[in-house]
Short mmCIF file of C-alpha atoms and ligand atoms in Angstrom, two decimals:
data_model
loop_
_atom_site.label_atom_id
_atom_site.label_comp_id
_atom_site.label_asym_id
_atom_site.label_seq_id
_atom_site.Cartn_x
_atom_site.Cartn_y
_atom_site.Cartn_z
CA UNK A 1 88.42 81.64 71.37
CA UNK A 2 88.55 79.82 74.68
CA UNK A 3 89.81 76.26 74.89
CA UNK A 4 87.25 73.40 74.78
CA UNK A 5 88.12 72.33 78.31
CA UNK A 6 87.32 75.76 79.73
CA UNK A 7 84.19 75.94 77.63
CA UNK A 8 82.99 72.58 78.96
CA UNK A 9 83.83 73.56 82.54
CA UNK A 10 81.99 76.86 82.06
CA UNK A 11 78.85 75.02 81.10
CA UNK A 12 79.12 72.83 84.23
CA UNK A 13 79.88 75.93 86.36
CA UNK A 14 76.79 77.71 85.16
CA UNK A 15 74.63 74.88 86.47
CA UNK A 16 75.78 75.47 90.06
CA UNK A 17 77.19 79.05 90.28
CA UNK A 18 75.40 82.19 89.09
CA UNK A 19 76.97 83.05 85.68
CA UNK A 20 79.46 80.21 86.28
CA UNK A 21 81.73 82.54 88.32
CA UNK A 22 82.29 83.63 91.90
CA UNK A 23 82.76 87.24 90.87
CA UNK A 24 81.00 88.86 87.87
CA UNK A 25 83.99 90.36 86.01
CA UNK A 26 85.49 86.91 85.61
CA UNK A 27 82.64 85.86 83.34
CA UNK A 28 84.21 87.59 80.31
CA UNK A 29 80.88 89.15 79.45
CA UNK A 30 82.56 92.43 78.41
CA UNK A 31 84.85 90.65 75.90
CA UNK A 32 82.91 87.59 74.76
CA UNK A 33 83.64 83.91 74.82
CA UNK A 34 83.97 81.56 77.77
CA UNK A 35 86.49 82.51 80.49
CA UNK A 36 89.71 80.59 80.70
CA UNK A 37 89.59 78.20 83.62
CA UNK A 38 92.94 78.33 85.36
CA UNK A 39 94.63 75.12 86.56
CA UNK A 40 97.72 76.74 88.09
CA UNK A 41 100.04 79.66 87.86
CA UNK A 42 103.73 80.33 88.35
CA UNK A 43 105.67 83.54 87.99
CA UNK A 44 104.08 85.69 85.24
CA UNK A 45 102.39 82.65 83.64
CA UNK A 46 98.86 81.28 84.03
CA UNK A 47 98.14 77.74 82.84
CA UNK A 48 94.68 77.03 81.57
CA UNK A 49 92.64 73.87 82.30
CA UNK A 50 93.87 72.56 78.96
CA UNK A 51 97.48 73.19 79.85
CA UNK A 52 97.88 76.27 77.62
CA UNK A 53 100.22 79.00 78.96
CA UNK A 54 99.20 82.69 79.16
CA UNK A 55 101.30 85.72 80.06
CA UNK A 56 99.24 87.22 82.92
CA UNK A 57 98.48 90.95 83.21
CA UNK A 58 95.55 90.54 85.73
CA UNK A 59 97.69 89.10 88.55
CA UNK A 60 94.55 88.16 90.41
CA UNK A 61 93.42 91.78 90.05
CA UNK A 62 96.58 93.06 91.71
CA UNK A 63 97.86 90.75 94.49
CA UNK A 64 100.45 88.86 92.41
CA UNK A 65 103.04 91.64 92.51
CA UNK A 66 105.82 89.11 93.33
CA UNK A 67 104.55 86.70 90.64
CA UNK A 68 102.41 83.66 91.13
CA UNK A 69 103.44 80.84 93.55
CA UNK A 70 106.38 82.92 94.79
CA UNK A 71 108.39 80.27 96.66
CA UNK A 72 108.94 82.29 99.88
CA UNK A 73 105.21 83.19 100.09
CA UNK A 74 104.14 79.63 99.38
CA UNK A 75 106.68 78.37 101.98
CA UNK A 76 105.33 80.77 104.62
CA UNK A 77 101.76 79.56 103.92
CA UNK A 78 102.84 75.90 104.13
CA UNK A 79 104.63 76.45 107.40
CA UNK A 80 101.71 78.30 108.89
CA UNK A 81 99.22 75.73 107.68
CA UNK A 82 101.12 73.00 109.56
CA UNK A 83 100.47 74.89 112.83
CA UNK A 84 96.67 75.02 112.25
CA UNK A 85 94.45 76.94 109.86
CA UNK A 86 92.47 79.24 112.18
CA UNK A 87 92.15 79.78 115.91
CA UNK A 88 89.67 82.61 116.42
CA UNK A 89 92.16 83.98 118.95
CA UNK A 90 94.93 86.58 118.81
CA UNK A 91 98.37 85.48 117.46
CA UNK A 92 101.80 87.11 117.50
CA UNK A 93 101.72 86.98 113.66
CA UNK A 94 98.86 89.55 113.59
CA UNK A 95 100.91 91.94 115.72
CA UNK A 96 103.94 91.56 113.51
CA UNK A 97 101.77 92.08 110.41
CA UNK A 98 100.14 95.19 111.92
CA UNK A 99 103.59 96.56 112.79
CA UNK A 100 104.80 95.90 109.20
CA UNK A 101 101.81 97.69 107.68
CA UNK A 102 102.35 100.71 110.01
CA UNK A 103 105.92 100.96 108.93
CA UNK A 104 104.79 101.33 105.31
CA UNK A 105 101.79 103.53 106.18
CA UNK A 106 102.72 106.00 108.91
CA UNK A 107 99.27 107.61 108.62
CA UNK A 108 97.88 104.39 110.14
CA UNK A 109 98.21 104.54 113.94
CA UNK A 110 95.93 101.50 114.47
CA UNK A 111 94.47 98.98 112.08
CA UNK A 112 92.05 96.05 111.85
CA UNK A 113 92.33 93.11 109.50
CA UNK A 114 89.32 91.91 107.54
CA UNK A 115 88.89 89.16 104.94
CA UNK A 116 88.07 91.34 101.91
CA UNK A 117 88.46 94.87 100.58
CA UNK A 118 84.63 95.20 100.75
CA UNK A 119 84.71 94.55 104.51
CA UNK A 120 87.55 97.01 104.93
CA UNK A 121 85.83 99.90 103.17
CA UNK A 122 82.41 99.09 104.73
CA UNK A 123 84.00 99.08 108.15
CA UNK A 124 86.06 102.24 107.58
CA UNK A 125 82.87 104.08 106.54
CA UNK A 126 80.96 102.82 109.59
CA UNK A 127 83.79 104.07 111.81
CA UNK A 128 83.87 107.43 110.07
CA UNK A 129 80.10 107.79 110.52
CA UNK A 130 80.39 106.79 114.20
CA UNK A 131 83.29 109.23 114.74
CA UNK A 132 81.52 112.20 113.13
CA UNK A 133 77.98 111.23 114.09
CA UNK A 134 77.03 112.07 110.49
CA UNK A 135 75.49 109.94 107.70
CA UNK A 136 76.52 111.34 104.32
CA UNK A 137 79.15 109.45 102.36
CA UNK A 138 80.83 111.02 99.30
CA UNK A 139 82.28 108.88 96.54
CA UNK A 140 83.28 109.46 92.94
CA UNK A 141 81.76 108.12 89.73
CA UNK A 142 83.80 105.28 88.30
CA UNK A 143 85.36 104.38 91.57
CA UNK A 144 84.56 100.99 93.12
CA UNK A 145 85.02 100.28 96.74
CA UNK A 146 83.48 96.80 97.01
CA UNK A 147 79.88 95.75 97.13
CA UNK A 148 78.50 97.13 100.42
CA UNK A 149 74.98 98.53 99.83
CA UNK A 150 75.86 102.18 100.41
CA UNK A 151 78.66 101.99 97.88
CA UNK A 152 76.64 100.44 95.05
CA UNK A 153 75.27 103.91 94.23
CA UNK A 154 75.40 106.01 91.11
CA UNK A 155 75.00 109.72 90.76
CA UNK A 156 71.47 111.02 91.03
CA UNK A 157 70.02 113.44 88.52
CA UNK A 158 72.25 116.40 89.41
CA UNK A 159 75.99 116.30 90.35
CA UNK A 160 75.52 116.95 94.03
CA UNK A 161 72.16 115.30 94.59
CA UNK A 162 71.90 112.16 96.62
CA UNK A 163 72.56 108.82 94.93
CA UNK A 164 70.32 106.25 93.42
CA UNK A 165 70.95 102.48 93.66
CA UNK A 166 73.35 101.00 91.16
CA UNK A 167 72.23 97.47 91.98
CA UNK A 168 68.96 95.70 92.66
CA UNK A 169 68.49 94.99 96.34
CA UNK A 170 69.91 98.34 97.54
CA UNK A 171 67.13 100.29 99.35
CA UNK A 172 66.58 103.83 98.02
CA UNK A 173 67.05 105.05 101.59
CA UNK A 174 70.51 103.55 101.78
CA UNK A 175 71.54 105.05 98.45
CA UNK A 176 70.13 108.43 99.56
CA UNK A 177 72.93 108.94 102.06
CA UNK A 178 75.60 108.61 99.39
CA UNK A 179 76.55 111.50 97.10
CA UNK A 180 78.46 110.72 93.96
CA UNK A 181 80.61 113.35 92.28
CA UNK A 182 82.70 113.31 89.10
CA UNK A 183 86.32 112.17 89.81
CA UNK A 184 88.90 114.95 89.49
CA UNK A 185 86.19 117.61 89.67
CA UNK A 186 87.56 120.02 92.28
CA UNK A 187 84.78 122.61 91.73
CA UNK A 188 82.05 120.10 92.39
CA UNK A 189 83.87 118.89 95.53
CA UNK A 190 84.21 122.46 96.87
CA UNK A 191 80.57 123.24 96.00
CA UNK A 192 79.32 120.12 97.84
CA UNK A 193 81.31 120.99 100.99
CA UNK A 194 80.09 124.60 100.81
CA UNK A 195 76.50 123.40 100.61
CA UNK A 196 76.54 120.29 102.88
CA UNK A 197 79.85 120.25 104.71
CA UNK A 198 78.25 119.83 108.10
CA UNK A 199 76.42 116.66 106.97
CA UNK A 200 79.39 114.85 105.44
CA UNK A 201 80.79 111.94 107.43
CA UNK A 202 83.42 110.91 104.94
CA UNK A 203 84.85 111.16 101.45
CA UNK A 204 86.13 107.86 100.10
CA UNK A 205 88.37 107.94 97.03
CA UNK A 206 90.59 105.62 94.97
CA UNK A 207 93.74 107.85 95.02
CA UNK A 208 94.57 106.45 91.62
CA UNK A 209 91.48 104.91 90.05
CA UNK A 210 91.75 101.36 88.74
CA UNK A 211 88.04 100.54 88.46
CA UNK A 212 87.19 102.66 85.47
CA UNK A 213 90.56 101.86 83.94
CA UNK A 214 93.68 103.59 85.24
CA UNK A 215 92.81 107.25 85.95
CA UNK A 216 95.37 109.33 87.89
CA UNK A 217 94.30 112.23 90.13
CA UNK A 218 94.83 115.74 88.75
CA UNK A 219 97.18 117.96 90.74
CA UNK A 220 95.59 119.12 93.94
CA UNK A 221 92.54 116.84 93.85
CA UNK A 222 93.59 114.44 96.64
CA UNK A 223 95.00 117.21 98.80
CA UNK A 224 91.76 119.06 98.49
CA UNK A 225 89.82 116.03 99.67
CA UNK A 226 92.01 115.79 102.78
CA UNK A 227 91.95 119.54 103.45
CA UNK A 228 88.18 119.98 102.93
CA UNK A 229 87.46 116.97 105.22
CA UNK A 230 89.71 118.48 107.93
CA UNK A 231 88.05 121.89 107.52
CA UNK A 232 84.54 120.52 107.91
CA UNK A 233 85.13 117.81 110.46
CA UNK A 234 84.75 114.95 108.00
CA UNK A 235 87.03 111.93 107.59
CA UNK A 236 89.04 111.31 104.39
CA UNK A 237 89.38 107.69 103.42
CA UNK A 238 91.99 106.57 100.83
CA UNK A 239 90.74 103.30 99.39
CA UNK A 240 94.19 101.84 98.58
CA UNK A 241 92.95 98.23 98.22
CA UNK A 242 94.36 98.39 94.66
CA UNK A 243 97.02 101.18 94.84
CA UNK A 244 98.40 100.00 98.19
CA UNK A 245 101.88 98.43 97.73
CA UNK A 246 101.17 98.75 93.99
CA UNK A 247 102.07 102.35 93.00
CA UNK A 248 104.64 102.39 95.81
CA UNK A 249 105.35 100.21 98.86
CA UNK A 250 103.54 102.87 100.90
CA UNK A 251 100.84 103.27 98.21
CA UNK A 252 99.52 106.39 96.64
CA UNK A 253 99.85 108.31 99.93
CA UNK A 254 103.66 107.67 99.80
CA UNK A 255 103.89 108.37 96.06
CA UNK A 256 102.00 111.70 96.40
CA UNK A 257 103.24 112.60 99.93
CA UNK A 258 99.73 112.81 101.47
CA UNK A 259 98.29 111.88 104.87
CA UNK A 260 94.67 110.71 104.76
CA UNK A 261 92.69 110.23 107.98
CA UNK A 262 91.93 106.60 107.19
CA UNK A 263 93.29 104.00 104.67
CA UNK A 264 91.89 100.71 103.34
CA UNK A 265 94.32 98.13 101.99
CA UNK A 266 93.82 94.72 100.37
CA UNK A 267 95.07 92.58 97.49
CA UNK A 268 98.88 92.83 97.75
CA UNK A 269 98.97 93.12 101.53
CA UNK A 270 97.48 89.62 101.64
CA UNK A 271 99.81 88.26 98.99
CA UNK A 272 96.75 86.77 97.25
CA UNK A 273 95.12 85.36 100.37
CA UNK A 274 91.80 86.68 101.84
CA UNK A 275 93.24 89.60 103.87
CA UNK A 276 92.48 93.31 103.88
CA UNK A 277 93.03 96.15 106.32
CA UNK A 278 91.37 99.34 107.41
CA UNK A 279 93.04 101.82 109.81
CA UNK A 280 93.95 105.38 110.45
CA UNK A 281 94.27 108.05 113.13
CA UNK A 282 94.32 106.93 116.75
CA UNK A 283 91.37 109.12 117.79
CA UNK A 284 89.27 107.67 114.94
CA UNK A 285 90.23 104.06 115.48
CA UNK A 286 89.45 104.45 119.15
CA UNK A 287 85.83 104.24 118.00
CA UNK A 288 86.23 100.50 117.14
CA UNK A 289 84.82 97.84 119.47
CA UNK A 290 85.77 96.59 121.98
CA UNK A 291 87.36 99.97 122.78
CA UNK A 292 84.67 102.15 121.21
CA UNK A 293 81.01 101.99 120.21
CA UNK A 294 81.44 101.05 116.51
CA UNK A 295 81.01 97.29 116.10
CA UNK A 296 83.03 95.34 113.54
CA UNK A 297 84.07 91.70 113.68
CA UNK A 298 85.10 88.65 111.65
CA UNK A 299 85.67 84.94 112.34
CA UNK A 300 88.67 84.82 109.99
CA UNK A 301 89.87 88.41 110.45
CA UNK A 302 93.68 88.26 110.76
CA UNK A 303 93.70 84.57 109.81
CA UNK A 304 97.19 83.16 110.50
CA UNK A 305 97.59 81.60 107.03
CA UNK A 306 96.56 84.81 105.22
CA UNK A 307 98.71 86.92 107.53
CA UNK A 308 101.70 84.68 106.90
CA UNK A 309 101.29 85.25 103.11
CA UNK A 310 100.88 88.97 103.76
CA UNK A 311 103.99 89.25 105.93
CA UNK A 312 106.10 87.23 103.46
CA UNK A 313 104.91 89.58 100.69
CA UNK A 314 105.44 92.84 102.58
CA UNK A 315 109.00 91.72 103.46
CA UNK A 316 109.82 91.53 99.70
CA UNK A 317 108.54 94.95 98.59
CA UNK A 318 112.01 96.40 98.03
CA UNK A 319 113.07 99.66 96.27
CA UNK A 320 114.72 97.46 93.62
CA UNK A 321 111.41 95.72 92.95
CA UNK A 322 109.65 99.04 92.33
CA UNK A 323 112.49 100.30 90.17
CA UNK A 324 112.18 97.21 87.98
CA UNK A 325 108.40 97.47 87.86
CA UNK A 326 108.64 101.13 86.83
CA UNK A 327 111.15 100.38 84.07
CA UNK A 328 109.18 97.40 82.68
CA UNK A 329 105.80 99.12 82.95
CA UNK A 330 107.09 102.25 81.23
CA UNK A 331 108.49 100.20 78.37
CA UNK A 332 105.16 98.35 77.98
CA UNK A 333 103.15 101.57 78.10
CA UNK A 334 105.30 103.25 75.51
CA UNK A 335 105.21 100.16 73.31
CA UNK A 336 101.42 99.89 73.49
CA UNK A 337 100.97 103.66 72.74
CA UNK A 338 103.32 103.33 69.76
CA UNK A 339 101.51 100.28 68.43
CA UNK A 340 98.17 102.09 68.65
CA UNK A 341 99.58 105.15 66.86
CA UNK A 342 101.12 102.93 64.11
CA UNK A 343 97.72 101.17 63.72
CA UNK A 344 96.07 104.62 63.58
CA UNK A 345 93.75 103.54 66.40
CA UNK A 346 92.17 106.23 68.60
CA UNK A 347 93.65 105.16 71.97
CA UNK A 348 95.63 106.30 74.92
CA UNK A 349 97.72 104.60 77.63
CA UNK A 350 97.37 105.82 81.21
CA UNK A 351 99.74 104.48 83.85
CA UNK A 352 100.87 105.03 87.39
CA UNK A 353 103.70 102.72 88.38
CA UNK A 354 102.83 99.11 87.47
CA UNK A 355 99.07 99.68 87.00
CA UNK A 356 97.91 100.83 83.58
CA UNK A 357 95.17 100.79 80.94
CA UNK A 358 95.00 101.06 77.20
CA UNK A 359 91.82 103.06 76.55
CA UNK A 360 90.25 102.81 73.14
CA UNK A 361 89.55 106.51 73.02
CA UNK A 362 91.54 109.74 72.83
CA UNK A 363 93.05 110.92 76.11
CA UNK A 364 93.33 112.20 78.68
CA UNK A 365 90.77 110.18 80.59
CA UNK A 366 90.10 112.10 83.75
CA UNK A 367 86.63 110.92 84.79
CA UNK A 368 83.91 108.35 84.11
CA UNK A 369 82.40 110.70 81.55
CA UNK A 370 85.74 110.48 79.65
CA UNK A 371 86.22 106.75 80.19
CA UNK A 372 82.70 105.85 79.11
CA UNK A 373 83.51 107.21 75.62
CA UNK A 374 85.93 104.30 75.06
CA UNK A 375 85.14 101.89 72.23
CA UNK A 376 84.36 98.84 74.28
CA UNK A 377 83.59 96.60 71.30
CA UNK A 378 87.02 97.40 69.83
CA UNK A 379 88.59 96.64 73.25
CA UNK A 380 86.72 93.28 73.20
CA UNK A 381 88.10 92.38 69.80
CA UNK A 382 91.62 93.38 70.93
CA UNK A 383 91.24 91.27 74.09
CA UNK A 384 90.26 88.23 72.06
CA UNK A 385 93.24 88.78 69.82
CA UNK A 386 95.54 88.91 72.78
CA UNK A 387 94.06 85.81 74.34
CA UNK A 388 94.36 83.87 71.15
CA UNK A 389 98.05 84.70 71.11
CA UNK A 390 98.62 83.72 74.78
CA UNK A 391 98.34 87.11 76.59
CA UNK A 392 95.74 87.28 79.39
CA UNK A 393 94.55 90.85 79.79
CA UNK A 394 91.88 92.13 82.17
CA UNK A 395 88.54 91.21 80.50
CA UNK A 396 87.09 94.73 80.67
CA UNK A 397 88.02 98.13 79.29
CA UNK A 398 87.23 99.53 82.70
CA UNK A 399 89.88 97.68 84.68
CA UNK A 400 93.58 98.20 85.26
CA UNK A 401 96.29 95.79 84.09
CA UNK A 402 99.19 94.89 86.35
CA UNK A 403 102.81 93.90 86.05
CA UNK A 404 104.70 91.76 88.55
CA UNK A 405 108.32 91.02 89.50
CA UNK A 406 108.28 87.89 87.30
CA UNK A 407 107.57 89.73 84.05
CA UNK A 408 110.84 89.84 82.13
CA UNK A 409 112.00 92.37 79.57
CA UNK A 410 111.44 89.67 76.92
CA UNK A 411 107.85 89.22 78.14
CA UNK A 412 107.31 92.96 77.64
CA UNK A 413 108.77 92.88 74.14
CA UNK A 414 106.60 89.84 73.26
CA UNK A 415 103.52 91.54 74.66
CA UNK A 416 104.04 94.61 72.55
CA UNK A 417 104.36 92.53 69.40
CA UNK A 418 101.28 90.50 70.30
CA UNK A 419 99.33 93.73 71.10
CA UNK A 420 100.40 95.13 67.71
CA UNK A 421 99.04 92.04 65.95
CA UNK A 422 95.83 91.99 68.00
CA UNK A 423 95.24 95.64 67.06
CA UNK A 424 95.07 94.53 63.42
CA UNK A 425 92.21 92.13 64.47
CA UNK A 426 90.43 94.82 66.52
P1 KE4 B 1 87.18 92.88 97.46
O1 KE4 B 1 85.95 92.86 98.27
O2 KE4 B 1 86.95 92.42 96.02
O3 KE4 B 1 88.37 92.13 98.12
O4 KE4 B 1 87.74 94.38 97.37
C1 KE4 B 1 86.82 95.36 96.87
C2 KE4 B 1 87.63 96.53 96.32
C3 KE4 B 1 87.70 97.70 97.08
N1 KE4 B 1 88.42 98.74 96.65
C4 KE4 B 1 89.01 98.75 95.42
C5 KE4 B 1 89.81 99.96 95.01
C6 KE4 B 1 88.95 97.60 94.62
O5 KE4 B 1 89.59 97.61 93.42
C7 KE4 B 1 88.20 96.47 95.08
C8 KE4 B 1 88.12 95.21 94.23
N2 KE4 B 1 88.67 95.28 92.93
C9 KE4 B 1 88.07 94.42 91.90
C10 KE4 B 1 88.82 94.62 90.59
N3 KE4 B 1 88.56 95.92 90.03
C11 KE4 B 1 88.15 92.98 92.34
C12 KE4 B 1 87.83 92.01 91.21
C13 KE4 B 1 86.47 91.41 91.34
O6 KE4 B 1 85.48 92.15 91.76
O7 KE4 B 1 86.32 90.21 91.04
#
């Protein structure tokens, strides 16, 4: 159960903020109880409003790969803040940041900063539509790319029919230019291109899905997206807002050795500050105003404080960090799978690098149709058991959990034991 301080704060919050939260998943509706209100965080630990400590596996939904309040990142933010918070004018910092991103993502010839992942994907799609002079956007069921209207769309009646809104307030006409296919379904993708290839502006994909829980791509799926887009004059967009700097310093495209036409980044690149990126091939990015006819702008785009946090983070994404994350995440994944087997619970662990999910269903989970079979009420009971024992897990079966540099081997061992005990509650 949540602490009384958080519960009281939650009641106050609900008087002034819809659902008491500034983003829906934080409301704990999928797992029950009041959300923990966080007072501060350091390393791998969160501290609730009542002072209670929690071992954190959300990491602000990915950004905290170096651990919370990492001294060098905080120092960079403090220094930058002393020089002014925002200028609405170009700075050298933005140039250095863009150069640092390009070194990690050679597929990005030019990039633009935005203040959120939603802005990054929304802008990338607008640029792809301007570049191809086509309207149709292809996405995959279970993938989330932020809350722009044309991305809040679910599959229509048939696999390759146009989408229907997945949120109130999205006009049917907007949804109708988005086609949603099953993730990892190569046949459906090929069939769509065969039928409508000349209408498709872009295919946007989470190269490793985090937003239905961690679902890796099957061999050949991502390469097929890139190849089919090239063949039909469409633009492939890797939405690496979550996977970027997470599954490798250079993201999924580095891990899998692929070259998408455009890439979106967020979360880790901003070190936890409001900073995201979209970019890609020179000829495509030449479409962006003021050079080209596709308009995109932002008062706080490339904000010097956010960019300082991003730069300080990128500079610390070392091979040693990823080796440590791989070792610790593998130990945790194996420990969770063993605990589920010992408890005779139908479950599977899916992991790519330091992003992972314990699904309460048999694996493999390759698509939304698979993921939606998970026992969400059992997940909720397990989550409450973890929380009661001081482990803060993503409050939804359909989210990925994350490890950071500050998680120790002892933290992993403790988490496995706590997970084992919580499985008995679930
Ligand atoms: P933001 O607009 O939330 O910065 O980014 C949207 C976005 C785009 N693409 C991917 C692959 C993403 O995962 C996200 C946002 N991720 C969610 C967590 N699954 C953010 C948490 C939230 O919505 O509160």
